[in-house]
Amino acid sequence: MHDADQPIEFVMVPPEPRSPRAGRGVSGLAGAAIIAAVVAVWAVGHQVVATVVHAQVWPTWSAADAAYDEAAADYRETAERAGSAADRGDALVGIATGDLVADGDRAALEQAIADARARLAERPASPGIAALGDPGTFAPAWERYADLVELIDLVPSREEATARYDAARDRVADGSLAIADATEALIAGTEARAAAAIEENPSATVTARVEVDEAIAALRNSPTVSSGDSSRYADLAAAVAALRDSHATETARLAEFPVRADIEAFARSVAFGVPFDVVWAEVVGGYSSDGYYSGTAEFFQDADGEGYGLISLTYSIEDAWSWDENAKAVVVHEVGHVQVMREDCATIFSGAEFAGDHEVWATAWAIGMGYDVPGAGIEAYGRPSDAQIQAASACR
C-alpha cells in the first residue's frame, strides 16, 4: 500500500500497440497491370509515330522509285533501238559494195557501229531491289523504323541511279544517231554517184535511166535487210551497169544510122521535154514498111509517177525522111500521143473536145504543130474539127 505522505514515483507507461495502417501501395497484380498499360501507351505512341513518319516519307521514296523505273524503261527502249540500228548498219555494210560506195562513207559507218556497240556495252549499274513495307498495310513499329532507316540511303540511291540511266540513255541515243547519220551519208553518196552516172551516159535509153531511178528509190526506201530484201545495192549496181551498156549501144547505133539519129533528135525537139525511147522495125502496128509510114506510141509510169513513152517507127519513115513531109508528120503525130503525159495537155485531152480519143487528139496536135498533111493522121482517122485543132494547139 502506498503511504500518502510519500511522493509517488513517475513511471512512463508505454501506449498500447496500434493495429497497423493499411498501406498506400498496390498489389502485385495491379502493379503489373499498370506497367503493362504504360508499355502499351509507349508502344502505341511509337506505332503511331512510326506509321505517320513512314507515311510522310513514303511519297518521297515513291517518287524517286517511279522516276528510276521510268529512266530504266527509257534506257532499255533506247538500247533496244540502238541495238537494232547497229544490226541494220552491219547489214548495210555487208551489201554496200562496189564503185557506187565511197570508201570514206563505208569506213565512217563501220566506226559509228563500233562506237554504238561500245556504248551499249557500258550498261549503268542497277541500284537493286528494295524490300519495303507498303504504308497501306499494317506493320509493327520496329519494321516501320527499319524502313525509315533504309530509306535514308534508298532515296538518294534511286536518284543517283536515275541520273546514271538518263545519262546512259543519252549516250546510247547519240550512238544510234551517229549510225543514222553515217547511213544517210553513205546512201546519199551512193545516190549522188548513181545520179552522176545518168548524167555521164546521156545516150542511154529512157528505160535504162528509169531503171536506175527506180533502183535509187528502192535503196532510199529500204536500204538494208531490215526490209527482207538484201539485194538493193546489187540491184542498183546492175541498173547502173545496164545504163552504161545502153549508152554505149545507143551511141554506136546512132553513129551507124545517122538519119535515125536526126529523126529521133527532131522528135525530141518538138516533145516539150516529154521523155521517150524510139525503136525501129519493118512492121509497126500491123503495117509494113513496103507500103506505109507507120508508128505507135506507148506510155509507162516511172518511179516519180511522171511517165515516159515508147515510140515505134517503120523503116520507111527513115527512107523517105529527106523528101516526104508525110513521113515527118507521122513522127509528129506519135509525139502528140505522148503529150497527154503533160498535165496541161492531159486536161485538154480529157475535156469535152476530145473526151480521151487518142487518135483524134494526136492528129489535131500534129496539125496544130503545122503538119496539115495526110500523114498527120488525117488519112487514117479523118480531119479533126477546127475547134479540136484550136484546143490541141493550146498544148504547146
Short mmCIF file of C-alpha atoms in Angstrom, two decimals:
data_model
loop_
_atom_site.label_atom_id
_atom_site.label_comp_id
_atom_site.label_asym_id
_atom_site.label_seq_id
_atom_site.Cartn_x
_atom_site.Cartn_y
_atom_site.Cartn_z
CA MET A 1 0.00 0.00 0.00
CA HIS A 2 1.27 3.40 -0.70
CA ASP A 3 1.84 5.94 2.05
CA ALA A 4 0.06 9.10 1.38
CA ASP A 5 2.86 11.19 2.79
CA GLN A 6 5.44 9.63 0.45
CA PRO A 7 5.88 11.08 -3.07
CA ILE A 8 4.67 8.99 -5.93
CA GLU A 9 7.40 7.74 -8.33
CA PHE A 10 6.72 8.72 -12.01
CA VAL A 11 6.71 5.84 -14.34
CA MET A 12 6.08 6.20 -18.03
CA VAL A 13 3.74 3.59 -19.26
CA PRO A 14 4.10 2.71 -22.98
CA PRO A 15 0.97 3.08 -25.03
CA GLU A 16 -0.86 0.09 -26.14
CA PRO A 17 0.26 -1.01 -29.56
CA ARG A 18 -1.97 0.07 -32.53
CA SER A 19 -3.14 -2.09 -35.33
CA PRO A 20 -1.01 -1.45 -38.48
CA ARG A 21 -2.49 1.16 -41.07
CA ALA A 22 -3.42 -0.15 -44.39
CA GLY A 23 -0.56 0.59 -46.92
CA ARG A 24 -0.97 3.04 -49.89
CA GLY A 25 0.83 0.76 -52.40
CA VAL A 26 -0.82 -1.77 -54.78
CA SER A 27 -0.90 -5.45 -55.04
CA GLY A 28 1.47 -7.31 -57.38
CA LEU A 29 -1.25 -8.00 -59.93
CA ALA A 30 -2.39 -4.41 -60.04
CA GLY A 31 1.19 -3.18 -60.45
CA ALA A 32 1.80 -5.44 -63.37
CA ALA A 33 -1.35 -4.15 -64.99
CA ILE A 34 -0.20 -0.57 -64.59
CA ILE A 35 3.23 -1.35 -66.03
CA ALA A 36 1.59 -3.10 -68.95
CA ALA A 37 -0.62 -0.09 -69.54
CA VAL A 38 2.37 2.24 -69.56
CA VAL A 39 4.21 -0.01 -72.01
CA ALA A 40 1.10 -0.20 -74.15
CA VAL A 41 0.82 3.56 -74.25
CA TRP A 42 4.51 3.79 -75.14
CA ALA A 43 4.14 1.13 -77.82
CA VAL A 44 1.02 2.68 -79.26
CA GLY A 45 2.78 6.01 -79.33
CA HIS A 46 5.72 4.53 -81.20
CA GLN A 47 3.42 2.73 -83.58
CA VAL A 48 1.57 5.93 -84.34
CA VAL A 49 4.76 7.92 -84.70
CA ALA A 50 6.43 5.29 -86.86
CA THR A 51 3.34 4.91 -89.04
CA VAL A 52 2.85 8.65 -89.51
CA VAL A 53 6.53 9.33 -90.28
CA HIS A 54 6.64 6.34 -92.62
CA ALA A 55 3.56 7.62 -94.45
CA GLN A 56 5.08 11.08 -94.73
CA VAL A 57 8.39 9.82 -96.12
CA TRP A 58 6.82 7.29 -98.47
CA PRO A 59 5.78 9.78 -101.24
CA THR A 60 9.37 10.97 -101.49
CA TRP A 61 10.54 7.40 -101.88
CA SER A 62 7.71 6.54 -104.24
CA ALA A 63 8.52 9.49 -106.48
CA ALA A 64 12.23 8.63 -106.52
CA ASP A 65 11.49 4.97 -107.28
CA ALA A 66 9.00 5.86 -110.03
CA ALA A 67 11.48 8.25 -111.64
CA TYR A 68 14.09 5.50 -111.61
CA ASP A 69 11.64 2.98 -113.14
CA GLU A 70 10.86 5.45 -115.92
CA ALA A 71 14.53 6.18 -116.54
CA ALA A 72 15.34 2.45 -116.63
CA ALA A 73 12.49 1.79 -119.07
CA ASP A 74 13.62 4.67 -121.30
CA TYR A 75 17.14 3.32 -121.28
CA ARG A 76 16.02 -0.21 -122.19
CA GLU A 77 13.89 1.04 -125.08
CA THR A 78 16.67 3.29 -126.34
CA ALA A 79 19.22 0.49 -126.03
CA GLU A 80 16.95 -1.88 -127.93
CA ARG A 81 16.55 0.62 -130.76
CA ALA A 82 20.28 1.27 -130.78
CA GLY A 83 20.98 -2.44 -130.99
CA SER A 84 18.62 -2.73 -133.94
CA ALA A 85 20.28 0.27 -135.57
CA ALA A 86 23.69 -1.37 -135.17
CA ASP A 87 22.35 -4.60 -136.69
CA ARG A 88 20.90 -2.72 -139.65
CA GLY A 89 24.19 -0.87 -140.03
CA ASP A 90 26.07 -4.17 -140.12
CA ALA A 91 23.68 -5.45 -142.78
CA LEU A 92 24.17 -2.31 -144.84
CA VAL A 93 27.95 -2.62 -144.61
CA GLY A 94 27.57 -6.16 -145.89
CA ILE A 95 25.68 -5.17 -149.03
CA ALA A 96 27.04 -1.67 -149.72
CA THR A 97 29.83 -2.64 -152.06
CA GLY A 98 31.13 -1.62 -155.45
CA ASP A 99 32.12 1.65 -157.05
CA LEU A 100 28.85 3.31 -156.04
CA VAL A 101 30.01 3.37 -152.40
CA ALA A 102 32.70 5.79 -151.24
CA ASP A 103 35.37 4.15 -149.08
CA GLY A 104 35.21 7.03 -146.61
CA ASP A 105 31.44 6.69 -146.19
CA ARG A 106 31.73 2.98 -145.58
CA ALA A 107 34.54 3.44 -143.02
CA ALA A 108 32.54 6.14 -141.21
CA LEU A 109 29.56 3.81 -140.90
CA GLU A 110 31.71 0.98 -139.57
CA GLN A 111 33.22 3.32 -136.97
CA ALA A 112 29.79 4.56 -135.90
CA ILE A 113 28.57 0.99 -135.45
CA ALA A 114 31.61 0.05 -133.35
CA ASP A 115 31.19 3.14 -131.19
CA ALA A 116 27.48 2.47 -130.67
CA ARG A 117 28.15 -1.13 -129.60
CA ALA A 118 30.80 0.11 -127.14
CA ARG A 119 28.23 2.46 -125.62
CA LEU A 120 25.74 -0.37 -125.34
CA ALA A 121 28.31 -2.46 -123.50
CA GLU A 122 28.65 0.23 -120.81
CA ARG A 123 25.42 -0.60 -119.03
CA PRO A 124 24.59 1.54 -115.97
CA ALA A 125 24.73 -0.13 -112.55
CA SER A 126 21.36 -1.11 -111.09
CA PRO A 127 20.50 0.05 -107.55
CA GLY A 128 18.92 -3.31 -106.75
CA ILE A 129 15.50 -4.22 -105.39
CA ALA A 130 14.17 -2.56 -102.23
CA ALA A 131 12.04 -4.67 -99.84
CA LEU A 132 9.88 -2.10 -98.08
CA GLY A 133 6.51 -2.30 -96.43
CA ASP A 134 3.62 -0.57 -98.11
CA PRO A 135 2.18 2.20 -95.93
CA GLY A 136 -1.30 0.99 -96.79
CA THR A 137 -0.79 -2.26 -94.88
CA PHE A 138 -0.13 -2.79 -91.18
CA ALA A 139 3.42 -3.35 -89.96
CA PRO A 140 4.85 -3.19 -86.44
CA ALA A 141 6.72 -0.08 -85.39
CA TRP A 142 10.12 -1.68 -85.48
CA GLU A 143 9.57 -2.62 -89.16
CA ARG A 144 8.49 0.92 -89.92
CA TYR A 145 11.60 2.26 -88.17
CA ALA A 146 13.75 -0.22 -90.09
CA ASP A 147 12.19 1.01 -93.38
CA LEU A 148 12.84 4.61 -92.38
CA VAL A 149 16.48 3.86 -91.66
CA GLU A 150 16.77 2.11 -95.02
CA LEU A 151 15.03 4.94 -96.87
CA ILE A 152 17.75 7.32 -95.74
CA ASP A 153 20.04 5.53 -98.20
CA LEU A 154 17.46 4.33 -100.73
CA VAL A 155 16.08 7.69 -101.82
CA PRO A 156 19.44 9.22 -102.83
CA SER A 157 20.47 5.86 -104.26
CA ARG A 158 17.42 5.87 -106.55
CA GLU A 159 18.04 9.47 -107.53
CA GLU A 160 21.66 8.68 -108.42
CA ALA A 161 20.55 5.63 -110.41
CA THR A 162 18.02 7.76 -112.30
CA ALA A 163 20.76 10.18 -113.26
CA ARG A 164 23.00 7.28 -114.37
CA TYR A 165 20.30 5.75 -116.54
CA ASP A 166 19.37 9.10 -118.07
CA ALA A 167 22.99 9.77 -118.94
CA ALA A 168 23.44 6.25 -120.34
CA ARG A 169 20.27 6.63 -122.39
CA ASP A 170 21.60 9.85 -123.91
CA ARG A 171 24.96 8.25 -124.71
CA VAL A 172 23.30 5.29 -126.38
CA ALA A 173 20.90 7.56 -128.27
CA ASP A 174 23.85 9.61 -129.53
CA GLY A 175 25.49 6.41 -130.75
CA SER A 176 22.33 5.41 -132.58
CA LEU A 177 22.06 8.87 -134.11
CA ALA A 178 25.65 8.61 -135.33
CA ILE A 179 24.75 5.36 -137.13
CA ALA A 180 21.75 7.06 -138.72
CA ASP A 181 23.89 9.99 -139.86
CA ALA A 182 26.58 7.72 -141.26
CA THR A 183 23.94 5.60 -143.00
CA GLU A 184 22.37 8.67 -144.55
CA ALA A 185 25.75 9.91 -145.72
CA LEU A 186 26.55 6.56 -147.31
CA ILE A 187 23.18 6.27 -149.05
CA ALA A 188 23.21 9.90 -150.18
CA GLY A 189 26.71 9.37 -151.55
CA THR A 190 25.54 6.32 -153.46
CA GLU A 191 22.56 8.22 -154.83
CA ALA A 192 24.82 11.02 -155.97
CA ARG A 193 27.13 8.58 -157.76
CA ALA A 194 24.20 6.84 -159.44
CA ALA A 195 22.70 10.18 -160.49
CA ALA A 196 26.08 11.20 -161.87
CA ALA A 197 26.14 8.00 -163.91
CA ILE A 198 22.85 9.05 -165.53
CA GLU A 199 24.33 12.42 -166.46
CA GLU A 200 27.51 10.79 -167.75
CA ASN A 201 25.58 8.48 -170.09
CA PRO A 202 23.17 10.78 -171.96
CA SER A 203 22.63 8.43 -174.90
CA ALA A 204 21.29 5.65 -172.69
CA THR A 205 17.64 4.83 -173.28
CA VAL A 206 14.95 6.38 -171.11
CA THR A 207 14.10 2.88 -169.94
CA ALA A 208 17.65 2.36 -168.68
CA ARG A 209 17.63 5.70 -166.89
CA VAL A 210 14.26 4.97 -165.32
CA GLU A 211 15.52 1.64 -164.03
CA VAL A 212 18.37 3.43 -162.29
CA ASP A 213 15.92 5.94 -160.81
CA GLU A 214 13.72 3.12 -159.55
CA ALA A 215 16.70 1.32 -158.04
CA ILE A 216 17.72 4.53 -156.27
CA ALA A 217 14.18 4.92 -154.91
CA ALA A 218 14.19 1.32 -153.69
CA LEU A 219 17.52 1.89 -151.96
CA ARG A 220 16.22 5.04 -150.26
CA ASN A 221 13.00 3.40 -149.10
CA SER A 222 14.67 0.31 -147.71
CA PRO A 223 18.46 0.46 -147.63
CA THR A 224 19.11 -2.66 -145.54
CA VAL A 225 17.99 -6.21 -144.98
CA SER A 226 15.53 -4.96 -142.37
CA SER A 227 13.00 -4.87 -145.22
CA GLY A 228 13.60 -8.51 -146.01
CA ASP A 229 15.37 -7.55 -149.24
CA SER A 230 19.16 -7.54 -149.09
CA SER A 231 19.73 -7.04 -152.82
CA ARG A 232 19.07 -3.30 -153.08
CA TYR A 233 22.69 -2.30 -153.66
CA ALA A 234 23.20 -5.18 -156.06
CA ASP A 235 20.07 -4.13 -157.96
CA LEU A 236 21.30 -0.54 -158.20
CA ALA A 237 24.76 -1.65 -159.31
CA ALA A 238 23.17 -3.82 -162.01
CA ALA A 239 20.95 -0.95 -163.17
CA VAL A 240 23.91 1.41 -163.42
CA ALA A 241 25.88 -1.20 -165.34
CA ALA A 242 22.94 -1.63 -167.74
CA LEU A 243 22.75 2.15 -168.10
CA ARG A 244 26.38 2.33 -169.14
CA ASP A 245 25.90 -0.53 -171.60
CA SER A 246 22.82 1.20 -173.02
CA HIS A 247 24.77 4.41 -173.56
CA ALA A 248 27.48 2.56 -175.41
CA THR A 249 24.95 0.63 -177.51
CA GLU A 250 22.89 3.70 -178.38
CA THR A 251 25.97 5.72 -179.23
CA ALA A 252 27.08 3.02 -181.65
CA ARG A 253 23.57 2.64 -183.11
CA LEU A 254 23.11 6.35 -183.76
CA ALA A 255 26.53 6.50 -185.37
CA GLU A 256 25.59 3.60 -187.61
CA PHE A 257 22.20 5.12 -188.58
CA PRO A 258 22.67 8.90 -188.80
CA VAL A 259 19.26 9.51 -190.40
CA ARG A 260 17.55 7.76 -187.49
CA ALA A 261 19.63 9.90 -185.17
CA ASP A 262 18.34 13.02 -186.94
CA ILE A 263 14.73 11.79 -186.81
CA GLU A 264 14.93 11.00 -183.09
CA ALA A 265 16.55 14.36 -182.39
CA PHE A 266 13.76 16.08 -184.29
CA ALA A 267 11.10 14.13 -182.38
CA ARG A 268 12.56 15.18 -179.05
CA SER A 269 12.84 18.79 -180.22
CA VAL A 270 9.05 19.01 -180.56
CA ALA A 271 8.18 16.90 -177.49
CA PHE A 272 8.35 19.74 -174.91
CA GLY A 273 10.53 17.67 -172.63
CA VAL A 274 8.42 14.50 -172.52
CA PRO A 275 10.91 11.61 -172.36
CA PHE A 276 10.56 8.66 -174.72
CA ASP A 277 12.54 5.98 -176.48
CA VAL A 278 12.39 5.21 -180.20
CA VAL A 279 12.57 1.79 -181.76
CA TRP A 280 12.60 0.88 -185.45
CA ALA A 281 11.04 -2.10 -187.20
CA GLU A 282 9.94 -3.38 -190.61
CA VAL A 283 6.37 -3.76 -189.41
CA VAL A 284 4.74 -1.46 -186.86
CA GLY A 285 1.13 -1.61 -185.75
CA GLY A 286 0.43 -4.24 -188.39
CA TYR A 287 1.64 -2.06 -191.27
CA SER A 288 4.71 -2.94 -193.33
CA SER A 289 7.40 -0.58 -194.47
CA ASP A 290 6.72 -1.76 -198.04
CA GLY A 291 3.67 0.46 -198.46
CA TYR A 292 3.14 2.57 -195.36
CA TYR A 293 4.57 5.07 -192.94
CA SER A 294 3.50 3.65 -189.60
CA GLY A 295 4.07 4.48 -185.97
CA THR A 296 2.73 3.66 -182.50
CA ALA A 297 3.13 5.20 -179.07
CA GLU A 298 3.02 3.57 -175.64
CA PHE A 299 3.03 5.01 -172.13
CA PHE A 300 4.73 3.89 -168.93
CA GLN A 301 4.94 5.18 -165.36
CA ASP A 302 8.30 5.81 -163.73
CA ALA A 303 9.38 5.93 -160.08
CA ASP A 304 8.30 9.58 -159.81
CA GLY A 305 4.90 8.88 -161.32
CA GLU A 306 5.59 11.22 -164.25
CA GLY A 307 5.76 8.64 -167.01
CA TYR A 308 7.65 8.20 -170.25
CA GLY A 309 6.86 6.92 -173.71
CA LEU A 310 8.00 4.44 -176.34
CA ILE A 311 7.55 5.39 -180.00
CA SER A 312 7.89 2.74 -182.70
CA LEU A 313 8.53 3.73 -186.34
CA THR A 314 8.82 1.85 -189.61
CA TYR A 315 11.99 1.83 -191.66
CA SER A 316 10.04 3.51 -194.45
CA ILE A 317 9.98 6.77 -192.45
CA GLU A 318 13.76 6.72 -192.39
CA ASP A 319 13.87 6.08 -196.12
CA ALA A 320 11.54 8.98 -197.01
CA TRP A 321 12.70 11.45 -194.39
CA SER A 322 14.59 13.73 -196.72
CA TRP A 323 11.84 14.21 -199.30
CA ASP A 324 8.35 13.43 -197.92
CA GLU A 325 6.64 15.77 -195.45
CA ASN A 326 4.19 12.99 -194.61
CA ALA A 327 6.96 10.90 -193.04
CA LYS A 328 7.76 13.79 -190.77
CA ALA A 329 4.05 14.28 -189.97
CA VAL A 330 3.74 10.66 -188.80
CA VAL A 331 6.56 11.29 -186.33
CA VAL A 332 4.86 14.45 -185.06
CA HIS A 333 1.57 12.53 -184.68
CA GLU A 334 3.26 9.92 -182.46
CA VAL A 335 4.94 12.63 -180.40
CA GLY A 336 1.46 14.13 -180.00
CA HIS A 337 0.30 10.92 -178.32
CA VAL A 338 2.87 11.19 -175.54
CA GLN A 339 1.95 14.82 -174.86
CA VAL A 340 -1.02 13.63 -172.80
CA MET A 341 1.52 12.85 -170.04
CA ARG A 342 1.90 16.61 -169.57
CA GLU A 343 -0.60 17.90 -167.04
CA ASP A 344 -1.74 20.86 -169.15
CA CYS A 345 -2.28 18.63 -172.18
CA ALA A 346 -3.98 15.88 -170.17
CA THR A 347 -6.64 18.36 -169.06
CA ILE A 348 -7.44 19.28 -172.66
CA PHE A 349 -7.25 15.65 -173.82
CA SER A 350 -9.77 14.51 -171.23
CA GLY A 351 -12.06 17.53 -171.78
CA ALA A 352 -15.17 17.94 -173.88
CA GLU A 353 -13.35 18.45 -177.21
CA PHE A 354 -11.60 15.06 -177.22
CA ALA A 355 -13.13 13.01 -174.40
CA GLY A 356 -9.99 10.88 -174.28
CA ASP A 357 -9.89 9.98 -178.01
CA HIS A 358 -6.17 9.36 -178.60
CA GLU A 359 -6.10 9.36 -182.40
CA VAL A 360 -8.20 12.48 -182.85
CA TRP A 361 -6.06 14.21 -180.25
CA ALA A 362 -2.72 13.23 -181.87
CA THR A 363 -3.97 14.23 -185.28
CA ALA A 364 -5.23 17.63 -184.09
CA TRP A 365 -1.99 18.22 -182.20
CA ALA A 366 0.15 17.43 -185.28
CA ILE A 367 -1.96 19.78 -187.44
CA GLY A 368 -1.65 22.46 -184.76
CA MET A 369 2.11 22.00 -184.91
CA GLY A 370 1.99 22.92 -188.62
CA TYR A 371 1.76 19.50 -190.27
CA ASP A 372 -1.59 19.77 -192.03
CA VAL A 373 -0.93 16.82 -194.37
CA PRO A 374 -2.40 13.29 -194.67
CA GLY A 375 0.48 11.77 -192.66
CA ALA A 376 -0.54 13.77 -189.57
CA GLY A 377 -3.36 11.23 -189.16
CA ILE A 378 -5.91 12.81 -191.49
CA GLU A 379 -5.69 9.93 -193.98
CA ALA A 380 -6.09 7.28 -191.30
CA TYR A 381 -8.53 8.94 -188.85
CA GLY A 382 -10.11 11.89 -190.66
CA ARG A 383 -9.62 15.57 -190.12
CA PRO A 384 -10.47 16.88 -186.62
CA SER A 385 -12.74 19.89 -186.26
CA ASP A 386 -11.34 23.38 -186.18
CA ALA A 387 -12.35 23.61 -182.52
CA GLN A 388 -10.35 20.45 -181.77
CA ILE A 389 -7.32 21.71 -183.63
CA GLN A 390 -7.52 25.01 -181.77
CA ALA A 391 -7.92 23.21 -178.43
CA ALA A 392 -4.91 20.96 -179.10
CA SER A 393 -2.85 23.97 -180.15
CA ALA A 394 -3.16 25.30 -176.61
CA CYS A 395 -0.91 22.40 -175.53
CA ARG A 396 2.42 23.92 -176.51
#
